[in-house]
PDB file of C-alpha atoms and ligand atoms in Angstrom:
ATOM      1  CA  UNK A  56     110.630  90.750  81.292  1.00 43.00           C
ATOM      2  CA  UNK A  57     106.666  90.610  81.201  1.00 46.00           C
ATOM      3  CA  UNK A  58     105.819  94.382  80.683  1.00 48.00           C
ATOM      4  CA  UNK A  59     108.039  94.639  77.575  1.00 48.00           C
ATOM      5  CA  UNK A  60     106.618  91.730  75.873  1.00 48.00           C
ATOM      6  CA  UNK A  61     103.084  93.136  76.278  1.00 48.00           C
ATOM      7  CA  UNK A  62     104.301  96.667  74.895  1.00 48.00           C
ATOM      8  CA  UNK A  63     105.786  94.893  71.921  1.00 49.00           C
ATOM      9  CA  UNK A  64     102.414  93.009  71.192  1.00 52.00           C
ATOM     10  CA  UNK A  65     100.412  96.208  71.424  1.00 51.00           C
ATOM     11  CA  UNK A  66     102.859  98.671  70.020  1.00 51.00           C
ATOM     12  CA  UNK A  67     100.904  99.349  66.647  1.00 55.00           C
ATOM     13  CA  UNK A  68      97.852 100.451  68.768  1.00 60.00           C
ATOM     14  CA  UNK A  69      99.740 103.408  69.614  1.00 67.00           C
ATOM     15  CA  UNK A  70     102.154 104.507  72.344  1.00 73.00           C
ATOM     16  CA  UNK A  71      99.281 105.916  74.572  1.00 75.00           C
ATOM     17  CA  UNK A  72      97.952 102.592  75.099  1.00 75.00           C
ATOM     18  CA  UNK A  73     101.271 100.932  75.592  1.00 76.00           C
ATOM     19  CA  UNK A  74     102.209 103.309  78.326  1.00 77.00           C
ATOM     20  CA  UNK A  75      99.034 102.512  80.289  1.00 78.00           C
ATOM     21  CA  UNK A  76      99.405  98.818  79.786  1.00 78.00           C
ATOM     22  CA  UNK A  77     102.943  99.111  81.178  1.00 79.00           C
ATOM     23  CA  UNK A  78     101.698 101.116  84.123  1.00 78.00           C
ATOM     24  CA  UNK A  79      99.105  98.870  84.934  1.00 81.00           C
ATOM     25  CA  UNK A  80     101.419  95.920  84.939  1.00 81.00           C
ATOM     26  CA  UNK A  81     103.610  97.865  87.062  1.00 85.00           C
ATOM     27  CA  UNK A  82     100.716  98.685  89.351  1.00 86.00           C
ATOM     28  CA  UNK A  83      99.710  94.770  89.180  1.00 87.00           C
ATOM     29  CA  UNK A  84     102.927  93.799  90.433  1.00 89.00           C
ATOM     30  CA  UNK A  85     103.074  96.468  93.151  1.00 86.00           C
ATOM     31  CA  UNK A  86      99.734  95.184  94.514  1.00 86.00           C
ATOM     32  CA  UNK A  87     100.743  91.508  94.101  1.00 88.00           C
ATOM     33  CA  UNK A  88     103.887  92.479  96.506  1.00 86.00           C
ATOM     34  CA  UNK A  89     101.808  94.384  98.920  1.00 85.00           C
ATOM     35  CA  UNK A  90      99.582  91.539  99.150  1.00 86.00           C
ATOM     36  CA  UNK A  91     102.521  88.990  99.636  1.00 89.00           C
ATOM     37  CA  UNK A  92     103.865  91.100 102.226  1.00 89.00           C
ATOM     38  CA  UNK A  93     100.737  91.581 104.004  1.00 90.00           C
ATOM     39  CA  UNK A  94     100.237  87.759 104.266  1.00 91.00           C
ATOM     40  CA  UNK A  95     103.724  87.473 105.434  1.00 92.00           C
ATOM     41  CA  UNK A  96     103.233  90.072 108.235  1.00 91.00           C
ATOM     42  CA  UNK A  97      99.811  88.301 109.069  1.00 92.00           C
ATOM     43  CA  UNK A  98     101.671  85.033 109.637  1.00 93.00           C
ATOM     44  CA  UNK A  99     104.335  86.483 111.935  1.00 91.00           C
ATOM     45  CA  UNK A 100     102.092  88.447 114.059  1.00 90.00           C
ATOM     46  CA  UNK A 101      99.919  85.443 114.602  1.00 92.00           C
ATOM     47  CA  UNK A 102     103.018  83.024 114.928  1.00 93.00           C
ATOM     48  CA  UNK A 103     104.313  85.139 117.780  1.00 90.00           C
ATOM     49  CA  UNK A 104     101.382  84.954 120.433  1.00 92.00           C
ATOM     50  CA  UNK A 105     100.876  81.414 119.495  1.00 95.00           C
ATOM     51  CA  UNK A 106     104.032  80.305 119.778  1.00 95.00           C
ATOM     52  CA  UNK A 107     104.087  81.990 123.255  1.00 95.00           C
ATOM     53  CA  UNK A 108     101.138  80.241 124.154  1.00 96.00           C
ATOM     54  CA  UNK A 109     102.498  76.611 123.530  1.00 96.00           C
ATOM     55  CA  UNK A 110     105.780  77.677 125.417  1.00 96.00           C
ATOM     56  CA  UNK A 111     103.462  78.577 128.319  1.00 96.00           C
ATOM     57  CA  UNK A 112     101.224  75.974 128.216  1.00 95.00           C
ATOM     58  CA  UNK A 113     104.111  73.426 128.290  1.00 95.00           C
ATOM     59  CA  UNK A 114     105.755  75.326 131.286  1.00 95.00           C
ATOM     60  CA  UNK A 115     102.279  75.173 133.246  1.00 94.00           C
ATOM     61  CA  UNK A 116     102.285  71.575 132.607  1.00 93.00           C
ATOM     62  CA  UNK A 117     105.909  71.291 134.285  1.00 94.00           C
ATOM     63  CA  UNK A 118     105.422  73.640 137.087  1.00 93.00           C
ATOM     64  CA  UNK A 119     101.835  71.661 138.563  1.00 86.00           C
ATOM     65  CA  UNK A 120     103.433  71.102 141.873  1.00 91.00           C
ATOM     66  CA  UNK A 121     104.236  74.963 141.950  1.00 94.00           C
ATOM     67  CA  UNK A 122     100.973  76.843 142.621  1.00 94.00           C
ATOM     68  CA  UNK A 123     102.562  80.274 142.274  1.00 95.00           C
ATOM     69  CA  UNK A 124     104.394  79.447 139.033  1.00 94.00           C
ATOM     70  CA  UNK A 125     101.114  78.306 137.344  1.00 95.00           C
ATOM     71  CA  UNK A 126      99.517  81.238 138.425  1.00 95.00           C
ATOM     72  CA  UNK A 127     102.468  83.442 136.995  1.00 95.00           C
ATOM     73  CA  UNK A 128     102.230  81.599 133.426  1.00 95.00           C
ATOM     74  CA  UNK A 129      98.358  81.641 133.282  1.00 94.00           C
ATOM     75  CA  UNK A 130      98.358  85.342 133.689  1.00 95.00           C
ATOM     76  CA  UNK A 131     101.113  85.473 130.932  1.00 94.00           C
ATOM     77  CA  UNK A 132      98.800  83.188 128.559  1.00 96.00           C
ATOM     78  CA  UNK A 133      95.911  85.539 129.249  1.00 94.00           C
ATOM     79  CA  UNK A 134      97.971  88.422 128.013  1.00 92.00           C
ATOM     80  CA  UNK A 135      98.840  86.382 124.997  1.00 93.00           C
ATOM     81  CA  UNK A 136      95.497  85.355 124.498  1.00 94.00           C
ATOM     82  CA  UNK A 137      94.168  88.889 124.507  1.00 91.00           C
ATOM     83  CA  UNK A 138      96.990  90.037 122.000  1.00 90.00           C
ATOM     84  CA  UNK A 139      95.677  87.344 119.703  1.00 93.00           C
ATOM     85  CA  UNK A 140      91.984  88.481 120.169  1.00 93.00           C
ATOM     86  CA  UNK A 141      92.870  92.046 119.329  1.00 91.00           C
ATOM     87  CA  UNK A 142      94.590  91.362 116.310  1.00 93.00           C
ATOM     88  CA  UNK A 143      92.123  88.808 114.798  1.00 93.00           C
ATOM     89  CA  UNK A 144      89.586  91.872 115.432  1.00 92.00           C
ATOM     90  CA  UNK A 145      91.455  94.384 114.064  1.00 93.00           C
ATOM     91  CA  UNK A 146      92.341  92.125 110.938  1.00 94.00           C
ATOM     92  CA  UNK A 147      88.171  91.534 110.392  1.00 93.00           C
ATOM     93  CA  UNK A 148      87.503  95.406 111.075  1.00 92.00           C
ATOM     94  CA  UNK A 149      90.468  96.036 108.254  1.00 93.00           C
ATOM     95  CA  UNK A 150      88.758  93.477 105.994  1.00 92.00           C
ATOM     96  CA  UNK A 151      85.395  94.878 106.517  1.00 91.00           C
ATOM     97  CA  UNK A 152      86.270  98.573 105.762  1.00 93.00           C
ATOM     98  CA  UNK A 153      88.176  97.470 102.794  1.00 91.00           C
ATOM     99  CA  UNK A 154      85.059  95.380 101.323  1.00 90.00           C
ATOM    100  CA  UNK A 155      82.143  97.432 102.357  1.00 87.00           C
ATOM    101  CA  UNK A 156      81.556 100.502 100.787  1.00 91.00           C
ATOM    102  CA  UNK A 157      80.524 102.816 103.386  1.00 92.00           C
ATOM    103  CA  UNK A 158      78.507 104.941 101.635  1.00 90.00           C
ATOM    104  CA  UNK A 159      76.152 102.412 100.832  1.00 90.00           C
ATOM    105  CA  UNK A 160      74.853 102.406 104.434  1.00 90.00           C
ATOM    106  CA  UNK A 161      75.417 106.167 104.883  1.00 94.00           C
ATOM    107  CA  UNK A 162      73.341 108.186 107.323  1.00 94.00           C
ATOM    108  CA  UNK A 163      73.633 111.031 109.448  1.00 95.00           C
ATOM    109  CA  UNK A 164      75.994 110.248 112.268  1.00 96.00           C
ATOM    110  CA  UNK A 165      76.078 112.574 115.436  1.00 97.00           C
ATOM    111  CA  UNK A 166      79.497 113.722 116.555  1.00 97.00           C
ATOM    112  CA  UNK A 167      78.845 113.831 119.888  1.00 97.00           C
ATOM    113  CA  UNK A 168      77.591 110.197 119.920  1.00 97.00           C
ATOM    114  CA  UNK A 169      80.798 109.449 118.073  1.00 97.00           C
ATOM    115  CA  UNK A 170      82.954 111.069 120.758  1.00 98.00           C
ATOM    116  CA  UNK A 171      80.879 109.667 123.573  1.00 97.00           C
ATOM    117  CA  UNK A 172      81.407 106.376 122.357  1.00 97.00           C
ATOM    118  CA  UNK A 173      85.249 106.772 121.900  1.00 97.00           C
ATOM    119  CA  UNK A 174      86.000 108.368 125.443  1.00 97.00           C
ATOM    120  CA  UNK A 175      83.882 105.212 126.479  1.00 97.00           C
ATOM    121  CA  UNK A 176      86.033 102.899 124.747  1.00 94.00           C
ATOM    122  CA  UNK A 177      89.227 104.273 126.371  1.00 95.00           C
ATOM    123  CA  UNK A 178      87.864 105.034 129.961  1.00 96.00           C
ATOM    124  CA  UNK A 179      89.404 102.148 131.696  1.00 95.00           C
ATOM    125  CA  UNK A 180      93.046 102.525 130.058  1.00 94.00           C
ATOM    126  CA  UNK A 181      92.863 106.539 130.442  1.00 97.00           C
ATOM    127  CA  UNK A 182      91.600 105.888 133.991  1.00 97.00           C
ATOM    128  CA  UNK A 183      94.464 103.625 135.276  1.00 96.00           C
ATOM    129  CA  UNK A 184      96.956 106.439 133.972  1.00 96.00           C
ATOM    130  CA  UNK A 185      95.071 109.199 135.188  1.00 98.00           C
ATOM    131  CA  UNK A 186      94.837 110.829 131.712  1.00 98.00           C
ATOM    132  CA  UNK A 187      91.924 113.530 131.787  1.00 98.00           C
ATOM    133  CA  UNK A 188      89.648 113.179 128.463  1.00 98.00           C
ATOM    134  CA  UNK A 189      87.872 116.315 127.353  1.00 97.00           C
ATOM    135  CA  UNK A 190      85.773 116.981 124.278  1.00 97.00           C
ATOM    136  CA  UNK A 191      84.283 120.384 122.789  1.00 96.00           C
ATOM    137  CA  UNK A 192      82.589 121.584 119.936  1.00 94.00           C
ATOM    138  CA  UNK A 193      80.598 118.439 118.873  1.00 92.00           C
ATOM    139  CA  UNK A 194      77.067 119.705 119.499  1.00 94.00           C
ATOM    140  CA  UNK A 195      74.713 120.004 116.392  1.00 92.00           C
ATOM    141  CA  UNK A 196      77.385 118.357 114.073  1.00 95.00           C
ATOM    142  CA  UNK A 197      76.540 115.372 111.966  1.00 96.00           C
ATOM    143  CA  UNK A 198      78.756 113.296 109.421  1.00 96.00           C
ATOM    144  CA  UNK A 199      77.275 111.390 106.441  1.00 95.00           C
ATOM    145  CA  UNK A 200      79.143 107.983 106.640  1.00 95.00           C
ATOM    146  CA  UNK A 201      78.890 104.420 108.004  1.00 96.00           C
ATOM    147  CA  UNK A 202      78.209 104.571 111.838  1.00 96.00           C
ATOM    148  CA  UNK A 203      80.358 101.535 112.698  1.00 94.00           C
ATOM    149  CA  UNK A 204      83.131 102.476 110.635  1.00 96.00           C
ATOM    150  CA  UNK A 205      83.183 105.840 111.884  1.00 97.00           C
ATOM    151  CA  UNK A 206      83.073 104.828 115.394  1.00 96.00           C
ATOM    152  CA  UNK A 207      86.020 102.362 114.538  1.00 95.00           C
ATOM    153  CA  UNK A 208      88.080 105.214 112.988  1.00 97.00           C
ATOM    154  CA  UNK A 209      87.644 107.778 116.023  1.00 98.00           C
ATOM    155  CA  UNK A 210      87.963 104.956 118.458  1.00 96.00           C
ATOM    156  CA  UNK A 211      91.430 104.074 117.250  1.00 96.00           C
ATOM    157  CA  UNK A 212      92.685 107.718 117.343  1.00 98.00           C
ATOM    158  CA  UNK A 213      91.561 108.122 120.759  1.00 98.00           C
ATOM    159  CA  UNK A 214      93.073 104.652 122.127  1.00 96.00           C
ATOM    160  CA  UNK A 215      96.089 105.736 120.462  1.00 96.00           C
ATOM    161  CA  UNK A 216      96.398 109.107 121.949  1.00 98.00           C
ATOM    162  CA  UNK A 217      95.941 107.323 125.638  1.00 97.00           C
ATOM    163  CA  UNK A 218      98.310 104.774 124.765  1.00 94.00           C
ATOM    164  CA  UNK A 219     101.232 106.874 123.706  1.00 96.00           C
ATOM    165  CA  UNK A 220     100.994 109.395 126.293  1.00 97.00           C
ATOM    166  CA  UNK A 221     102.360 109.335 129.940  1.00 96.00           C
ATOM    167  CA  UNK A 222     100.319 109.202 133.064  1.00 97.00           C
ATOM    168  CA  UNK A 223      98.610 112.811 134.048  1.00 98.00           C
ATOM    169  CA  UNK A 224      98.465 114.186 130.892  1.00 98.00           C
ATOM    170  CA  UNK A 225      95.323 115.302 128.994  1.00 98.00           C
ATOM    171  CA  UNK A 226      93.608 114.244 125.558  1.00 98.00           C
ATOM    172  CA  UNK A 227      91.427 116.531 124.018  1.00 98.00           C
ATOM    173  CA  UNK A 228      88.849 115.936 121.242  1.00 98.00           C
ATOM    174  CA  UNK A 229      87.795 119.341 119.179  1.00 98.00           C
ATOM    175  CA  UNK A 230      85.182 119.513 116.535  1.00 98.00           C
ATOM    176  CA  UNK A 231      84.044 122.026 114.167  1.00 97.00           C
ATOM    177  CA  UNK A 232      82.528 122.586 110.748  1.00 95.00           C
ATOM    178  CA  UNK A 233      84.569 123.610 107.854  1.00 94.00           C
ATOM    179  CA  UNK A 234      82.457 125.394 105.235  1.00 91.00           C
ATOM    180  CA  UNK A 235      83.954 125.058 101.477  1.00 85.00           C
ATOM    181  CA  UNK A 236      82.461 125.722  98.215  1.00 84.00           C
ATOM    182  CA  UNK A 237      82.456 121.958  97.406  1.00 79.00           C
ATOM    183  CA  UNK A 238      80.282 121.248 100.688  1.00 83.00           C
ATOM    184  CA  UNK A 239      80.992 121.370 104.331  1.00 91.00           C
ATOM    185  CA  UNK A 240      83.057 119.202 106.221  1.00 94.00           C
ATOM    186  CA  UNK A 241      83.473 118.107 109.830  1.00 96.00           C
ATOM    187  CA  UNK A 242      86.799 118.422 111.294  1.00 97.00           C
ATOM    188  CA  UNK A 243      87.487 116.243 114.386  1.00 98.00           C
ATOM    189  CA  UNK A 244      90.957 116.750 116.020  1.00 98.00           C
ATOM    190  CA  UNK A 245      92.512 114.543 118.737  1.00 98.00           C
ATOM    191  CA  UNK A 246      95.101 116.080 120.741  1.00 98.00           C
ATOM    192  CA  UNK A 247      97.623 114.338 123.336  1.00 98.00           C
ATOM    193  CA  UNK A 248     100.452 115.369 125.216  1.00 98.00           C
ATOM    194  CA  UNK A 249     102.297 112.160 124.651  1.00 97.00           C
ATOM    195  CA  UNK A 250     105.552 110.717 122.971  1.00 96.00           C
ATOM    196  CA  UNK A 251     105.163 112.416 119.606  1.00 97.00           C
ATOM    197  CA  UNK A 252     106.244 111.130 116.276  1.00 97.00           C
ATOM    198  CA  UNK A 253     109.173 111.864 114.254  1.00 96.00           C
ATOM    199  CA  UNK A 254     108.885 113.375 110.873  1.00 96.00           C
ATOM    200  CA  UNK A 255     110.548 110.137 109.292  1.00 95.00           C
ATOM    201  CA  UNK A 256     107.954 107.982 111.035  1.00 96.00           C
ATOM    202  CA  UNK A 257     105.075 110.393 110.246  1.00 95.00           C
ATOM    203  CA  UNK A 258     104.948 108.959 106.501  1.00 90.00           C
ATOM    204  CA  UNK A 259     104.747 105.413 107.505  1.00 95.00           C
ATOM    205  CA  UNK A 260     102.537 105.159 110.453  1.00 96.00           C
ATOM    206  CA  UNK A 261      99.510 104.693 108.104  1.00 96.00           C
ATOM    207  CA  UNK A 262     101.027 101.552 106.833  1.00 94.00           C
ATOM    208  CA  UNK A 263      99.436  98.316 108.055  1.00 93.00           C
ATOM    209  CA  UNK A 264     101.803  96.755 110.831  1.00 92.00           C
ATOM    210  CA  UNK A 265     104.050  99.873 110.899  1.00 93.00           C
ATOM    211  CA  UNK A 266     104.908 100.680 114.276  1.00 92.00           C
ATOM    212  CA  UNK A 267     107.776 103.244 115.743  1.00 93.00           C
ATOM    213  CA  UNK A 268     108.498 100.903 118.761  1.00 91.00           C
ATOM    214  CA  UNK A 269     107.063  97.332 118.368  1.00 85.00           C
ATOM    215  CA  UNK A 270     107.753  96.438 121.725  1.00 83.00           C
ATOM    216  CA  UNK A 271     105.918  99.493 123.232  1.00 83.00           C
ATOM    217  CA  UNK A 272     103.071  98.938 121.061  1.00 82.00           C
ATOM    218  CA  UNK A 273     102.587  95.306 121.673  1.00 78.00           C
ATOM    219  CA  UNK A 274     102.959  96.233 125.575  1.00 79.00           C
ATOM    220  CA  UNK A 275     100.038  98.197 125.016  1.00 79.00           C
ATOM    221  CA  UNK A 276      98.042  95.676 122.997  1.00 78.00           C
ATOM    222  CA  UNK A 277      98.523  97.548 119.900  1.00 85.00           C
ATOM    223  CA  UNK A 278      98.506  95.528 116.210  1.00 90.00           C
ATOM    224  CA  UNK A 279      99.965  98.226 113.855  1.00 93.00           C
ATOM    225  CA  UNK A 280      96.439  97.955 112.215  1.00 95.00           C
ATOM    226  CA  UNK A 281      94.559 100.924 113.606  1.00 95.00           C
ATOM    227  CA  UNK A 282      95.824 103.832 111.793  1.00 97.00           C
ATOM    228  CA  UNK A 283      95.604 101.705 108.424  1.00 96.00           C
ATOM    229  CA  UNK A 284      92.099 101.272 109.265  1.00 96.00           C
ATOM    230  CA  UNK A 285      91.506 105.121 110.147  1.00 97.00           C
ATOM    231  CA  UNK A 286      93.004 106.329 106.936  1.00 97.00           C
ATOM    232  CA  UNK A 287      90.952 103.468 104.759  1.00 96.00           C
ATOM    233  CA  UNK A 288      87.719 104.812 106.676  1.00 97.00           C
ATOM    234  CA  UNK A 289      88.517 108.456 106.065  1.00 97.00           C
ATOM    235  CA  UNK A 290      89.561 108.278 102.226  1.00 96.00           C
ATOM    236  CA  UNK A 291      86.257 105.868 101.573  1.00 95.00           C
ATOM    237  CA  UNK A 292      84.114 108.483 102.926  1.00 95.00           C
ATOM    238  CA  UNK A 293      85.899 111.242 100.597  1.00 94.00           C
ATOM    239  CA  UNK A 294      87.689 112.785 103.444  1.00 95.00           C
ATOM    240  CA  UNK A 295      91.314 112.364 104.924  1.00 97.00           C
ATOM    241  CA  UNK A 296      93.154 112.100 108.110  1.00 98.00           C
ATOM    242  CA  UNK A 297      96.322 114.099 108.842  1.00 98.00           C
ATOM    243  CA  UNK A 298      99.058 114.307 111.314  1.00 98.00           C
ATOM    244  CA  UNK A 299     100.640 116.742 113.252  1.00 98.00           C
ATOM    245  CA  UNK A 300     103.396 115.893 115.788  1.00 97.00           C
ATOM    246  CA  UNK A 301     106.507 117.011 117.869  1.00 96.00           C
ATOM    247  CA  UNK A 302     108.904 114.652 119.501  1.00 96.00           C
ATOM    248  CA  UNK A 303     108.393 114.603 123.115  1.00 94.00           C
ATOM    249  CA  UNK A 304     105.473 117.142 123.173  1.00 96.00           C
ATOM    250  CA  UNK A 305     102.604 115.299 121.539  1.00 97.00           C
ATOM    251  CA  UNK A 306     100.525 114.792 118.705  1.00 98.00           C
ATOM    252  CA  UNK A 307      97.424 115.770 116.926  1.00 98.00           C
ATOM    253  CA  UNK A 308      95.775 113.654 114.410  1.00 98.00           C
ATOM    254  CA  UNK A 309      92.575 115.339 112.496  1.00 98.00           C
ATOM    255  CA  UNK A 310      89.811 113.622 110.628  1.00 98.00           C
ATOM    256  CA  UNK A 311      88.016 115.345 107.945  1.00 97.00           C
ATOM    257  CA  UNK A 312      84.603 114.064 106.736  1.00 96.00           C
ATOM    258  CA  UNK A 313      81.668 115.027 104.840  1.00 94.00           C
ATOM    259  CA  UNK A 314      78.924 117.010 106.704  1.00 94.00           C
ATOM    260  CA  UNK A 315      75.785 115.357 107.093  1.00 93.00           C
ATOM    261  CA  UNK A 316      73.548 118.252 105.725  1.00 80.00           C
ATOM    262  CA  UNK A 317      75.651 118.774 102.632  1.00 51.00           C
ATOM    263  CA  UNK A 318      75.948 115.260 101.628  1.00 51.00           C
ATOM    264  CA  UNK A 319      72.151 114.653 102.147  1.00 57.00           C
ATOM    265  CA  UNK A 320      71.167 117.585 100.012  1.00 61.00           C
ATOM    266  CA  UNK A 321      73.108 116.152  97.371  1.00 58.00           C
ATOM    267  CA  UNK A 322      71.844 113.013  97.376  1.00 60.00           C
ATOM    268  CA  UNK A 323      68.426 114.382  97.228  1.00 52.00           C
ATOM    269  CA  UNK A 324      69.447 116.612  94.128  1.00 56.00           C
ATOM    270  CA  UNK A 325      70.361 113.393  92.376  1.00 53.00           C
ATOM    271  CA  UNK A 326      67.603 110.862  93.470  1.00 50.00           C
ATOM    272  CA  UNK A 327      68.196 107.204  92.472  1.00 52.00           C
ATOM    273  CA  UNK A 328      65.927 106.242  89.670  1.00 47.00           C
ATOM    274  CA  UNK A 329      64.437 102.797  90.215  1.00 45.00           C
TER     275      UNK A 329
HETATM  276  P1  LIG B 647      99.478 100.418 117.282  1.00 55.69           P
HETATM  277  O1  LIG B 647      98.382  99.251 117.246  1.00 55.69           O
HETATM  278  O2  LIG B 647     100.466  99.999 117.131  1.00 55.69           O
HETATM  279  O3  LIG B 647      98.930 101.552 117.891  1.00 55.69           O
HETATM  280  P2  LIG B 647      98.697 102.152 114.695  1.00 55.69           P
HETATM  281  O4  LIG B 647      98.423 101.698 113.452  1.00 55.69           O
HETATM  282  O5  LIG B 647      97.378 102.645 115.717  1.00 55.69           O
HETATM  283  O6  LIG B 647      99.229 100.769 115.607  1.00 55.69           O
HETATM  284  O7  LIG B 647      99.730 103.058 115.050  1.00 55.69           O
HETATM  285  C1  LIG B 647     101.077 102.924 114.222  1.00 55.69           C
HETATM  286  C2  LIG B 647     102.135 103.498 115.164  1.00 55.69           C
HETATM  287  O8  LIG B 647     101.945 104.919 115.080  1.00 55.69           O
HETATM  288  C3  LIG B 647     102.338 103.227 116.640  1.00 55.69           C
HETATM  289  O9  LIG B 647     102.681 101.860 116.696  1.00 55.69           O
HETATM  290  C4  LIG B 647     102.934 104.117 117.105  1.00 55.69           C
HETATM  291  O10 LIG B 647     104.508 103.950 117.212  1.00 55.69           O
HETATM  292  C5  LIG B 647     102.638 105.492 116.365  1.00 55.69           C
HETATM  293  N1  LIG B 647     101.384 106.185 116.952  1.00 55.69           N
HETATM  294  C6  LIG B 647     100.314 106.240 116.888  1.00 55.69           C
HETATM  295  N2  LIG B 647      99.440 106.968 117.305  1.00 55.69           N
HETATM  296  C7  LIG B 647     100.367 107.676 117.889  1.00 55.69           C
HETATM  297  C8  LIG B 647     100.358 109.019 119.074  1.00 55.69           C
HETATM  298  N3  LIG B 647      99.189 109.567 119.173  1.00 55.69           N
HETATM  299  N4  LIG B 647     101.456 109.253 119.571  1.00 55.69           N
HETATM  300  C9  LIG B 647     102.531 108.790 119.246  1.00 55.69           C
HETATM  301  N5  LIG B 647     102.796 107.867 118.168  1.00 55.69           N
HETATM  302  C10 LIG B 647     101.449 107.246 117.902  1.00 55.69           C
END
């Protein structure tokens, strides 16, 4: 098809270039397919709560002489509206992390502050399930990065740990410095005693909209975008996110990110000339 036509045109230029062009085209097609899937997924995810809201508002009107029913329907409308708000917010977050280079606004970000913020964000959900949250090793550590993006990434991991754990379990957050020749890194591990993730699903959970159990994810207000945001933030900071999990026992998600000291030293060694 298209790819072959291109290779025929450029064939005299050398096989190496042909190969590159063909690869580029395949890559361009793949990106286009991913984009189309994404738009289809977004449309589907938006339609679900909007459809529910529309049906529920009709139900409210039909039940206007039954105050109890009105209250019940209104409660469900509130849940659907929250779901819609979460989804729109996560879509905005995702597009921000994809568009803004975090290193343009990089600064030293204290790990104890990030962790405190993430715990704060989940305090209510953890409280209702009597989940204990504990953090350790965070003192005197700083990451070189974009404060808002780092907060969003860690917040998503802690939120998931709480969401996918049964009542009266423990969520632990442990930080440490990793010394390496290429520059030091900070590792933050979020460990839960929750439902765990199968090996098959482990490969896919970082994809946009992928959920192991869509019904459960929706019930907890999940959008399927959280881990895609985490993965993007880690990669754009020059780090990574990894997962260890055992079904029925729990999971550990580990973020590895550049340490502020080392990154700042490098920036000073190569000052921007302007
Ligand atoms: P969601 O909004 O559904 O939580 P995420 O992208 O954050 O979306 O996560 C994708 C899926 O990975 C979740 O739906 C869930 O099935 C699984 N998952 C994420 N974190 C955990 C965890 N700590 N324990 C078990 N499963 C998890």
